[in-house]
Coordinates of C-alpha atoms and ligand atoms in Angstrom, one line a residue:
M21 CA 11.4 -16.0 15.2
A22 CA 13.0 -16.1 11.7
D23 CA 15.3 -13.1 10.8
S24 CA 13.3 -12.3 7.6
I25 CA 10.2 -13.1 5.6
L26 CA 12.3 -15.1 3.2
E27 CA 13.7 -17.2 6.0
A28 CA 10.3 -17.9 7.5
F29 CA 8.9 -18.8 4.1
L30 CA 11.9 -21.2 3.4
N31 CA 11.3 -22.8 6.9
N32 CA 7.7 -23.4 5.9
C33 CA 8.8 -24.8 2.6
E34 CA 11.1 -27.2 4.3
K35 CA 8.4 -28.3 6.7
S36 CA 5.6 -28.8 4.1
P37 CA 7.0 -28.5 0.6
D38 CA 3.9 -29.9 -1.1
K39 CA 1.4 -27.7 0.7
L40 CA -0.6 -25.3 -1.4
C41 CA 0.9 -21.8 -1.1
L42 CA -0.7 -19.8 -3.9
S43 CA -3.4 -20.2 -6.4
F44 CA -4.0 -17.8 -9.3
E45 CA -6.3 -18.3 -12.2
S46 CA -5.5 -21.8 -13.4
Q47 CA -2.2 -22.1 -11.6
S48 CA -1.5 -23.6 -8.2
L49 CA 1.9 -23.3 -6.6
S50 CA 3.0 -25.4 -3.6
Y51 CA 5.6 -23.9 -1.2
A52 CA 8.3 -25.9 -3.0
A53 CA 7.2 -24.6 -6.4
L54 CA 7.2 -21.0 -5.3
A55 CA 10.6 -21.4 -3.7
K56 CA 12.0 -23.0 -6.8
R57 CA 10.7 -20.1 -9.0
A58 CA 12.1 -17.5 -6.5
H59 CA 15.4 -19.3 -6.6
R60 CA 15.5 -18.9 -10.4
F61 CA 14.9 -15.2 -10.1
G62 CA 17.6 -14.9 -7.4
A63 CA 20.1 -16.9 -9.5
A64 CA 19.4 -14.9 -12.6
L65 CA 19.8 -11.6 -10.8
Q66 CA 23.1 -12.6 -9.3
E67 CA 24.4 -13.8 -12.7
W68 CA 23.2 -10.6 -14.3
G69 CA 25.4 -8.8 -11.7
L70 CA 23.1 -7.5 -9.1
E71 CA 25.2 -6.6 -6.0
K72 CA 24.1 -6.7 -2.4
G73 CA 21.9 -3.7 -1.5
E74 CA 21.2 -2.7 -5.1
R75 CA 17.6 -1.9 -6.0
V76 CA 15.2 -3.8 -8.2
A77 CA 11.8 -2.3 -9.1
L78 CA 8.6 -4.3 -9.4
F79 CA 6.2 -2.6 -11.7
L80 CA 3.8 -5.5 -12.0
E81 CA 0.2 -6.4 -11.7
N82 CA -0.7 -9.2 -9.2
C83 CA 0.5 -12.6 -10.3
P84 CA 2.6 -15.4 -8.8
D85 CA 5.8 -14.0 -10.5
F86 CA 5.3 -10.8 -8.4
L87 CA 6.0 -12.9 -5.3
A88 CA 8.6 -15.1 -6.9
A89 CA 10.5 -12.0 -8.1
Y90 CA 10.1 -10.4 -4.7
L91 CA 11.5 -13.4 -2.8
G92 CA 14.2 -13.9 -5.5
I93 CA 15.4 -10.3 -5.1
F94 CA 16.0 -11.0 -1.4
M95 CA 17.7 -14.2 -2.3
A96 CA 20.1 -12.2 -4.4
G97 CA 20.7 -9.7 -1.6
G98 CA 18.8 -7.0 -3.4
V99 CA 16.3 -4.3 -2.2
V100 CA 12.8 -4.2 -3.6
V101 CA 11.3 -1.0 -4.9
L102 CA 7.5 -1.1 -5.0
V103 CA 5.7 0.7 -7.8
N104 CA 2.0 1.3 -8.1
T105 CA 0.8 -0.1 -11.5
A106 CA -1.2 3.0 -12.2
Y107 CA 1.9 5.3 -12.1
K108 CA 2.6 7.4 -15.2
Q109 CA 5.5 9.5 -16.3
V110 CA 5.9 11.9 -13.4
E111 CA 5.8 9.2 -10.7
L112 CA 7.9 6.7 -12.6
R113 CA 10.6 9.1 -13.4
H114 CA 10.9 10.2 -9.8
I115 CA 10.8 6.8 -8.2
L116 CA 13.1 5.0 -10.6
N117 CA 15.7 7.8 -10.5
D118 CA 15.4 8.5 -6.8
S119 CA 15.8 4.8 -5.8
G120 CA 18.5 4.2 -8.3
A121 CA 16.9 0.9 -9.4
R122 CA 19.2 -0.9 -11.8
L123 CA 16.5 -3.3 -13.1
C124 CA 12.8 -3.3 -13.3
F125 CA 10.4 -6.3 -13.8
T126 CA 7.3 -5.3 -15.6
D127 CA 4.4 -6.6 -17.7
R128 CA 3.2 -6.0 -21.2
E129 CA 0.6 -3.4 -20.3
R130 CA 3.0 -1.2 -18.4
L131 CA 6.0 -1.5 -20.8
P132 CA 5.0 1.4 -23.1
E133 CA 4.9 3.8 -20.1
L134 CA 8.4 2.8 -19.1
E135 CA 9.7 2.9 -22.7
R136 CA 8.3 6.4 -23.1
L137 CA 10.6 7.4 -20.3
H138 CA 13.7 5.3 -20.9
S139 CA 16.1 8.1 -21.9
D140 CA 15.1 10.0 -18.7
L141 CA 16.0 7.2 -16.4
S142 CA 19.5 7.7 -15.1
S143 CA 20.1 4.4 -13.2
L144 CA 17.8 1.9 -14.9
E145 CA 19.9 -0.5 -17.0
K146 CA 17.5 -3.3 -17.8
I147 CA 13.8 -3.8 -18.2
V148 CA 12.5 -7.4 -18.0
M149 CA 9.0 -8.0 -19.2
L150 CA 7.0 -11.1 -18.1
G151 CA 6.8 -13.6 -20.9
A152 CA 9.5 -14.6 -23.4
T153 CA 11.9 -11.8 -22.2
L154 CA 11.6 -13.1 -18.6
D155 CA 12.0 -16.7 -19.7
K156 CA 15.3 -15.8 -21.4
F157 CA 16.5 -13.7 -18.4
L158 CA 15.8 -16.7 -16.1
L159 CA 18.0 -19.1 -18.1
C160 CA 21.0 -19.3 -15.8
E161 CA 24.0 -21.6 -15.7
S162 CA 25.7 -20.6 -12.5
N163 CA 25.5 -22.2 -9.1
F164 CA 23.5 -20.1 -6.7
A165 CA 23.4 -20.1 -2.9
P166 CA 20.6 -17.9 -1.7
H167 CA 21.4 -15.0 0.5
L168 CA 19.6 -15.0 3.9
P169 CA 19.0 -11.4 4.9
Q170 CA 20.0 -10.1 8.3
P171 CA 17.4 -8.2 10.3
E172 CA 19.1 -4.8 9.9
E173 CA 19.4 -5.1 6.1
L174 CA 17.3 -2.9 3.9
A175 CA 14.4 -4.9 2.4
I176 CA 12.0 -2.5 0.7
I177 CA 11.8 1.1 -0.5
A178 CA 8.1 2.1 -0.6
Y179 CA 7.3 5.5 -1.9
T180 CA 4.9 7.7 0.1
S181 CA 4.0 11.2 1.4
G182 CA 4.5 13.8 -1.2
T183 CA 4.3 16.8 1.1
T184 CA 7.0 18.4 -1.0
G185 CA 5.3 17.4 -4.3
R186 CA 7.7 14.4 -4.7
S187 CA 7.2 11.2 -2.8
K188 CA 9.8 9.9 -0.3
G189 CA 11.1 6.4 -0.2
A190 CA 10.3 4.8 3.1
M191 CA 13.1 2.3 4.0
L192 CA 11.8 -0.9 5.5
L193 CA 14.3 -3.3 7.1
H194 CA 13.8 -7.1 7.1
R195 CA 13.4 -6.7 10.9
N196 CA 10.4 -4.3 10.4
L197 CA 8.7 -6.8 8.0
I198 CA 9.1 -9.9 10.1
C199 CA 8.4 -8.3 13.5
N200 CA 5.2 -6.6 12.3
V201 CA 3.9 -9.8 10.6
E202 CA 4.6 -11.8 13.8
S203 CA 2.6 -9.3 15.8
L204 CA -0.4 -9.5 13.4
R205 CA -0.3 -13.3 13.1
Q206 CA -0.4 -13.4 16.9
A207 CA -3.2 -10.9 17.1
W208 CA -5.4 -12.5 14.4
G209 CA -4.6 -16.1 15.2
W210 CA -3.3 -16.8 11.6
T211 CA -2.4 -20.5 11.1
E212 CA -1.3 -22.8 8.3
N213 CA -5.0 -23.8 8.0
D214 CA -6.0 -20.3 6.8
H215 CA -6.9 -19.7 3.2
L216 CA -7.0 -16.0 2.2
L217 CA -8.9 -14.4 -0.6
L218 CA -6.3 -11.8 -1.7
T219 CA -7.5 -9.1 -4.2
L220 CA -5.5 -6.2 -2.9
P221 CA -2.6 -4.9 -5.0
L222 CA 0.7 -6.4 -4.0
F223 CA 2.6 -3.1 -4.5
H224 CA 1.2 -1.6 -1.3
A225 CA 1.6 -2.5 2.4
H226 CA -1.9 -3.9 2.8
G227 CA -1.7 -6.5 0.0
L228 CA 2.0 -7.4 0.4
M229 CA 3.0 -6.8 4.0
V230 CA -0.3 -8.0 5.5
G231 CA -1.8 -10.4 3.0
A232 CA 1.2 -12.0 1.4
H233 CA 3.6 -11.9 4.3
G234 CA 1.0 -13.3 6.7
T235 CA 0.4 -16.2 4.3
L236 CA 4.0 -17.0 3.6
T237 CA 5.2 -16.8 7.2
S238 CA 2.2 -18.8 8.6
G239 CA 2.6 -21.7 6.1
A240 CA -1.0 -20.8 5.0
S241 CA -2.4 -20.4 1.5
A242 CA -3.9 -17.6 -0.5
E243 CA -5.9 -17.3 -3.7
L244 CA -4.5 -14.3 -5.5
K245 CA -6.7 -12.2 -7.9
R246 CA -5.4 -9.8 -10.5
H247 CA -7.9 -7.1 -9.3
F248 CA -10.8 -6.7 -7.0
N249 CA -14.1 -7.3 -8.7
A250 CA -17.1 -7.3 -6.4
T251 CA -19.1 -9.9 -8.4
E252 CA -16.2 -12.3 -8.6
V253 CA -15.3 -11.9 -4.9
Y254 CA -18.9 -12.5 -3.9
D255 CA -18.9 -15.7 -6.0
S256 CA -15.7 -16.8 -4.4
L257 CA -17.0 -16.1 -0.9
L258 CA -20.0 -18.3 -1.7
T259 CA -17.8 -21.3 -2.4
G260 CA -17.0 -21.5 1.3
Q261 CA -13.3 -22.2 0.7
F262 CA -11.9 -19.1 2.4
S263 CA -11.2 -18.3 6.0
M264 CA -10.2 -14.7 5.5
F265 CA -10.7 -11.6 3.3
F266 CA -8.9 -8.3 3.6
G267 CA -10.0 -5.1 1.9
V268 CA -10.1 -1.3 1.9
P269 CA -13.5 0.2 2.9
T270 CA -14.5 0.8 -0.8
M271 CA -14.3 -3.0 -1.3
Y272 CA -16.8 -3.5 1.6
T273 CA -19.1 -0.9 0.3
R274 CA -19.1 -2.6 -3.1
L275 CA -19.6 -6.1 -1.5
L276 CA -22.7 -4.7 0.3
S277 CA -24.1 -3.4 -2.9
E278 CA -23.4 -6.7 -4.6
A279 CA -25.2 -8.5 -1.7
S280 CA -28.3 -6.4 -2.2
Q281 CA -28.6 -7.9 -5.7
R282 CA -28.1 -11.6 -4.6
S283 CA -30.4 -14.0 -2.8
E284 CA -27.6 -16.3 -1.6
K285 CA -25.4 -15.2 1.3
P286 CA -21.8 -16.4 2.0
A287 CA -21.3 -18.5 5.1
P288 CA -19.2 -16.7 7.8
L289 CA -15.5 -16.5 7.4
R290 CA -13.0 -16.7 10.3
L291 CA -12.0 -13.0 9.7
Y292 CA -12.9 -10.0 7.6
V293 CA -10.3 -7.2 7.9
A294 CA -10.6 -3.5 6.7
G295 CA -8.0 -0.8 6.7
S296 CA -6.0 1.7 4.7
A297 CA -8.8 4.3 5.1
P298 CA -11.5 4.9 7.6
L299 CA -14.3 2.3 7.7
S300 CA -17.5 4.2 8.5
A301 CA -19.6 3.0 11.4
Q302 CA -22.5 2.7 8.9
T303 CA -20.6 0.2 6.7
F304 CA -19.5 -1.7 9.8
E305 CA -23.1 -2.0 11.0
E306 CA -24.5 -2.8 7.5
F307 CA -21.9 -5.5 6.9
K308 CA -22.7 -7.0 10.3
E309 CA -26.3 -7.1 9.4
V310 CA -26.0 -8.5 5.9
F311 CA -22.9 -10.8 6.3
G312 CA -23.6 -11.6 9.9
Q313 CA -20.0 -10.6 11.0
P314 CA -18.3 -7.6 12.5
I315 CA -15.4 -6.5 10.3
L316 CA -12.1 -6.1 12.2
E317 CA -10.7 -2.7 11.5
R318 CA -7.0 -2.0 11.8
Y319 CA -4.8 1.0 11.1
G320 CA -1.4 1.1 9.3
M321 CA 0.8 3.1 7.1
T322 CA 3.7 2.5 4.8
E323 CA 6.3 3.7 7.2
T324 CA 5.2 1.6 10.1
I325 CA 3.2 -1.2 8.4
M326 CA 0.5 -2.2 10.9
N327 CA 0.0 -0.1 14.0
M328 CA -3.3 -0.9 15.6
T329 CA -6.1 -3.4 15.5
N330 CA -9.5 -4.1 16.9
P331 CA -9.4 -7.3 19.0
Y332 CA -9.8 -10.6 17.3
E333 CA -11.6 -11.8 20.4
G334 CA -13.3 -9.0 22.3
E335 CA -15.2 -5.9 21.3
R336 CA -14.7 -4.6 17.7
R337 CA -15.7 -1.0 18.3
P338 CA -17.0 0.7 15.1
G339 CA -15.3 4.1 14.3
T340 CA -12.2 3.1 16.1
V341 CA -8.9 1.4 15.0
G342 CA -8.5 -0.6 18.2
L343 CA -5.3 -1.0 20.2
P344 CA -1.6 -1.2 19.4
F345 CA -0.5 -4.6 18.1
P346 CA 1.3 -6.8 20.6
G347 CA 4.8 -5.6 21.3
Q348 CA 4.2 -2.2 19.7
E349 CA 3.7 1.2 21.5
A350 CA 1.4 4.1 20.7
R351 CA 0.5 7.4 22.3
V352 CA -1.3 10.7 21.6
V353 CA 0.7 13.9 22.0
D354 CA -0.1 17.6 21.9
V355 CA 0.6 18.9 18.4
K356 CA 2.5 22.0 19.6
T357 CA 4.2 20.9 22.9
R358 CA 4.7 17.3 21.8
Q359 CA 3.8 16.2 25.3
P360 CA 1.8 13.0 25.9
L361 CA -1.9 13.6 26.5
P362 CA -4.3 11.7 28.8
P363 CA -7.2 9.6 27.4
G364 CA -10.0 11.5 25.7
M365 CA -7.8 14.4 24.5
D366 CA -7.2 15.1 20.8
G367 CA -3.7 15.2 19.5
E368 CA -1.3 13.5 17.1
I369 CA -0.7 9.8 17.2
E370 CA 2.9 8.6 17.6
V371 CA 4.1 5.0 17.4
R372 CA 7.3 3.3 18.4
G373 CA 8.6 -0.3 18.1
S374 CA 10.5 -2.7 15.9
H375 CA 7.9 -2.3 13.1
V376 CA 8.8 1.4 12.5
F377 CA 10.9 2.1 9.4
K378 CA 14.5 3.2 9.3
G379 CA 13.9 6.6 7.6
Y380 CA 13.4 8.1 4.2
W381 CA 15.8 7.1 1.5
N382 CA 18.4 9.9 1.0
R383 CA 16.3 12.3 3.0
P384 CA 18.1 12.8 6.4
Q385 CA 16.2 16.0 7.2
A386 CA 12.8 14.6 6.5
T387 CA 13.7 11.5 8.6
A388 CA 14.9 13.7 11.5
E389 CA 11.7 15.7 11.3
S390 CA 9.5 12.6 11.5
F391 CA 10.9 11.3 14.8
S392 CA 11.1 12.6 18.4
V393 CA 14.5 12.4 20.1
D394 CA 13.4 9.3 21.9
G395 CA 12.4 7.4 18.8
W396 CA 8.6 8.1 18.5
F397 CA 7.4 8.3 14.9
R398 CA 5.0 11.1 14.1
T399 CA 2.2 9.5 12.1
G400 CA 0.6 12.8 11.0
D401 CA -2.8 11.2 12.0
L402 CA -4.9 13.0 14.6
G403 CA -7.0 11.3 17.1
Q404 CA -7.4 10.2 20.7
M405 CA -7.3 7.2 23.0
S406 CA -10.3 6.1 25.1
A407 CA -10.0 5.3 28.8
D408 CA -9.9 1.6 27.9
G409 CA -7.2 2.0 25.3
Y410 CA -9.1 2.1 21.9
Y411 CA -7.8 4.7 19.4
T412 CA -9.9 6.8 17.2
I413 CA -8.6 8.7 14.2
N414 CA -10.4 11.9 13.6
G415 CA -8.3 13.9 11.2
R416 CA -4.9 14.4 9.6
A417 CA -2.1 16.8 10.4
K418 CA -0.7 16.0 6.9
E419 CA -2.5 17.2 3.8
L420 CA -3.7 13.9 2.3
I421 CA -6.7 12.7 0.3
I422 CA -7.5 8.9 0.6
T423 CA -9.6 7.8 -2.3
G424 CA -10.5 4.1 -2.4
G425 CA -7.5 3.3 -0.2
Y426 CA -5.0 5.1 -2.4
N427 CA -3.3 8.2 -1.1
V428 CA -3.2 11.4 -3.1
Y429 CA -1.0 14.3 -2.0
P430 CA -2.6 17.5 -3.2
R431 CA 0.8 19.1 -3.6
E432 CA 1.8 16.7 -6.3
V433 CA -1.4 17.3 -8.4
E434 CA -1.1 21.0 -7.8
E435 CA 2.5 21.1 -9.0
L436 CA 1.5 19.2 -12.2
L437 CA -1.5 21.4 -12.9
Q438 CA 0.5 24.5 -12.3
S439 CA 2.4 23.5 -15.5
C440 CA -0.8 23.0 -17.5
P441 CA -1.1 25.7 -20.2
G442 CA -3.9 28.1 -19.3
V443 CA -3.7 27.5 -15.5
A444 CA -2.8 30.6 -13.4
E445 CA -3.4 29.2 -10.0
V446 CA -4.7 25.9 -8.6
A447 CA -5.7 24.3 -5.3
V448 CA -6.4 20.6 -4.9
Y449 CA -8.5 19.3 -2.0
G450 CA -10.6 16.3 -1.0
L451 CA -14.4 16.1 -1.0
P452 CA -16.5 13.4 0.7
D453 CA -17.5 10.5 -1.6
A454 CA -19.9 7.8 -0.8
E455 CA -18.0 5.0 -2.6
M456 CA -14.4 6.1 -2.4
G457 CA -14.5 7.8 1.0
E458 CA -13.0 10.9 -0.5
K459 CA -12.5 12.2 -4.0
V460 CA -10.0 14.6 -5.6
A461 CA -11.3 18.1 -6.5
A462 CA -9.5 21.1 -8.0
A463 CA -10.2 24.8 -8.0
I464 CA -8.5 26.7 -10.8
V465 CA -7.9 30.3 -11.6
R466 CA -7.6 30.4 -15.4
A467 CA -5.0 32.4 -17.3
N468 CA -6.8 31.5 -20.5
L469 CA -10.6 31.4 -20.3
S470 CA -10.9 28.8 -23.0
L471 CA -9.3 26.2 -20.7
S472 CA -11.8 23.4 -20.2
E473 CA -12.4 20.8 -17.5
E474 CA -11.7 18.1 -20.0
T475 CA -8.2 19.6 -20.9
V476 CA -7.3 19.8 -17.2
I477 CA -8.3 16.1 -16.6
T478 CA -6.6 14.8 -19.7
F479 CA -3.4 16.7 -18.7
C480 CA -3.5 14.9 -15.4
K481 CA -4.2 11.5 -16.8
D482 CA -1.2 11.7 -19.2
N483 CA 1.2 12.5 -16.5
L484 CA 0.0 11.0 -13.2
A485 CA -1.8 7.9 -12.0
G486 CA -5.5 7.9 -13.0
Y487 CA -6.8 7.9 -9.4
K488 CA -5.1 11.2 -8.8
K489 CA -7.0 13.2 -11.4
P490 CA -9.7 15.6 -10.2
R491 CA -13.2 14.2 -10.3
Q492 CA -14.5 17.7 -10.0
V493 CA -13.0 20.9 -11.4
T494 CA -14.3 24.4 -10.5
F495 CA -13.1 27.5 -12.2
V496 CA -12.9 30.5 -9.8
E497 CA -12.0 34.2 -10.0
A498 CA -9.5 33.9 -7.2
L499 CA -8.4 31.4 -4.5
P500 CA -9.5 32.3 -0.9
R501 CA -6.4 33.2 1.1
N502 CA -5.8 34.1 4.7
A503 CA -3.8 37.2 5.9
M504 CA -0.6 35.1 5.5
G505 CA -1.4 34.4 1.9
K506 CA -2.1 30.7 2.6
I507 CA -4.9 29.1 0.6
Q508 CA -7.9 28.3 2.8
K509 CA -9.0 24.9 1.4
H510 CA -11.8 24.5 3.9
L511 CA -13.5 27.5 2.2
L512 CA -13.2 25.8 -1.2
R513 CA -14.8 22.7 0.3
Ligands
LIG22 C1 -9.3 3.2 -9.5 N1 -9.8 4.4 -9.9 C2 -9.8 5.1 -8.8 C3 -9.4 4.3 -7.7 N2 -9.1 3.1 -8.2 N3 -10.2 6.4 -8.6 C4 -10.2 6.9 -7.4 N4 -9.8 6.2 -6.3 C5 -9.4 4.9 -6.5 N5 -8.9 4.2 -5.4 C6 -10.1 4.8 -11.2 C7 -9.1 4.6 -12.3 O1 -8.2 5.7 -12.4 C8 -9.9 4.4 -13.5 O2 -10.3 5.6 -14.0 C9 -11.2 3.7 -13.0 O3 -11.2 4.0 -11.6 C10 -11.2 2.2 -13.2 O4 -10.0 1.6 -12.7 P1 -10.0 0.2 -12.0 O5 -8.6 -0.2 -11.6 O6 -10.8 -0.7 -12.8 O7 -10.8 0.6 -10.7 P2 -11.5 -0.2 -9.6 O8 -11.4 -1.7 -9.9 O9 -12.8 0.3 -9.5 O10 -10.6 0.1 -8.3 C11 -11.2 0.4 -7.1 C12 -10.4 -0.4 -6.0 C13 -8.9 0.0 -6.1 C14 -11.0 0.1 -4.6 C15 -10.6 -1.9 -6.2 O11 -8.7 1.4 -6.0 C16 -8.0 -0.7 -5.1 O12 -7.6 -1.9 -5.3 N6 -7.7 0.0 -4.0 C17 -6.9 -0.6 -2.9 C18 -5.8 0.3 -2.6 C19 -4.8 -0.3 -1.6 O13 -4.4 -1.4 -1.6 N7 -4.4 0.5 -0.6 C20 -3.5 0.1 0.5 C21 -2.4 1.1 0.6 S1 -1.4 0.6 2.0 P3 -9.7 6.3 -15.3 O14 -10.7 7.4 -15.6 O15 -8.4 6.7 -14.9 O16 -9.7 5.2 -16.3 C22 -1.9 1.6 3.3 C23 -1.5 1.2 4.7 C24 -2.6 0.5 5.3 O17 -2.6 2.5 3.1 O18 -3.1 0.9 6.4 O19 -3.1 -0.5 4.7
LIG23 P1 -0.1 5.0 3.3 O1 0.8 6.2 3.3 O2 -0.6 4.7 2.0 O3 0.5 4.0 4.0 O4 -1.4 5.5 4.1 C1 -1.4 5.5 5.5 C2 -2.5 6.4 6.0 O5 -3.8 5.8 5.7 C3 -2.5 6.6 7.5 O6 -1.5 7.5 7.9 C4 -3.9 6.9 7.8 O7 -4.1 8.3 7.5 C5 -4.7 6.1 6.8 N1 -5.3 4.9 7.4 C6 -4.8 3.7 7.3 N2 -5.7 2.8 8.0 C7 -6.7 3.6 8.4 C8 -7.9 3.4 9.2 N3 -8.3 2.2 9.6 N4 -8.6 4.4 9.5 C9 -8.3 5.7 9.1 N5 -7.2 6.0 8.4 C10 -6.4 5.0 8.1

C-alpha cells in the first residue's frame, strides 16, 4: 500500500500516464496532465515560501484545479484546509483564523466574501483567485522535487461539530486517508475500469475522500460536475458511460422525481452509493423499483471518513448502514457506563482503526473527551447492531440537524441569532422535511415585537451559509424549559 493518496496517484500516473483521470465540462485530463498541473501548484507554493506543515485553504467550487491544488499542496508539504463554498463571514473568520491558513485559493464568486473579511484575518497573507491571478502565481522558475508525505503527517483540517458554537478542525493524517480509501476500494471492488459520475462537493468527506480519493488511487476516472442537478445527472446516466454514482439521500429523492417525468430509464450501473444522512427505507425501495437497483448505503463522518457499509455482494438491508469496513472496528456502548452492549441493545456507536483522525486542531480537551482510554472514538451517533452484525442508526447523542447532507449545529445559529437586534431568546431545532431529510427551524422570543421573520432570515443569510438559515420561524411568548432551565426542544417540535 502507498503511504499517501499522493503517492498512490503518482504510482497510477507512472503506470498509465495517458489514461483519462478527470473530465469536467469541455476539459479532459489524463493522469499525467493532472500530475503536471499539481506539480505547478506545488512548485509555486514552495517558491512563494510555504513551509512544511503550513496550512493552505481551498475555498473553491468543484473544478479540476481544486484537485490539482489539493495534490500540489501535499507536494509542497502543506496541509489542506477545506472550506464549504457556502460559508459566509462568521464561518470564514473562524476557520481561516483558527487553522492559521497562510494562503487561500478561491474563485471569482467567493472573492468578495473573503475581501469583506480581509482585515479580520490574522494569518492569511495571500488570496489567489482562479484565472489570471492564478496563472501569474503559477509562473515559477525554481527546480522542484515534490515532497512525498509520510503516513503520520497531517494532511487535512476539516471543520465540523460546532457543539460550542464554533466548529472544530478535525486533523486527518495521510495514513487515515489512504487506509480508509483502501478499505472502501476493497469493499466496493473499485478498479481502473470504473467511471464515476461525481457531483458531490469536493470540500466535504463524501465528494473528496470517497469520490476523488477512490478514483485517484484506483487509476480510475471520474466526470466531475460543478453542482448536482437532477435533470443533468439523469441525462448523464442515460448515456450509459458511468459505472458508479454517489450521492446524499436528497439527490436520490430528486432523481426519483426526475424519473417520474421521463419515459426512458438508465441502464443499471455497477454501483449506486448513498450516505452522509439517513436514506429512508422508502427511498431505497422506490429506487430499486424505478432504477432496478438496490442503493448501497454507507455511514461516515468527517473525523473517521467511512465507517460502515452495506455489502457489495450480499444483502443490502434498507434502514441499516451495514457492517464495519474491512480492517476497521465498531461497537455499541451504554451511553452512561460506556460498557459494550450485546446485539439488539441501543447505545452509542464507537469506532476504532487506522481511519480514525488524530484529534481536533488546538483542542486537546475536546480531543480527550472524544476518545475512550483504549482508543475508541465516540461518534455521537446512537444505534444498535443486529445479531448478524448490521448496524442501524436511530438517533444522535449530539445536537445536529442534517439538511440535504449538510450539517447544521443549532448552537451556531442560536449564537448568531442571539446577536440579532430584537431577539430576546432563541432556540434552533430540526423538523422533518420530505426533500432535505430535516430542515432548520427557530423559535424566538422577541424583545421588539416589530421583528419580522424576514429580518431574522436575512440576518442569518448575511452571516452564515444559506443552508443554515431557518426555513421556519415561530415567535413565542416563552421557550419551554425543564426544572433545570434547559430548553425542551422536543416540545417546540
Ligand atoms: C442548498 N440549499 C440548502 C441545501 N443546499 N438548504 C438546505 N439544505 C441543503 N443541503 C439552499 C441554498 O442555501 C439556497 O438557498 C438554495 O438551496 C439553492 O442553492 P443550491 O446550491 O442551488 O442548492 P441545491 O442545488 O438544491 O443543493 C441541494 C444539494 C446540496 C442536495 C445538491 O445541498 C448538496 O450538494 N449536498 C451535498 C452535501 C454533502 O456533500 N455532504 C457530505 C458531507 S460529508 P438560499 O435561500 O440561501 O439562496 C459527511 C460524511 C459522510 O457527511 O458520511 O459522507
Ligand atoms: P459530518 O460531520 O458532516 O461528517 O457528518 C457526519 C454525520 O452524518 C454522522 O455522525 C451521522 O450522524 C451522519 N451520517 C452519515 N452517514 C449516515 C447514514 N448513512 N445514515 C445516518 N446518518 C449518517
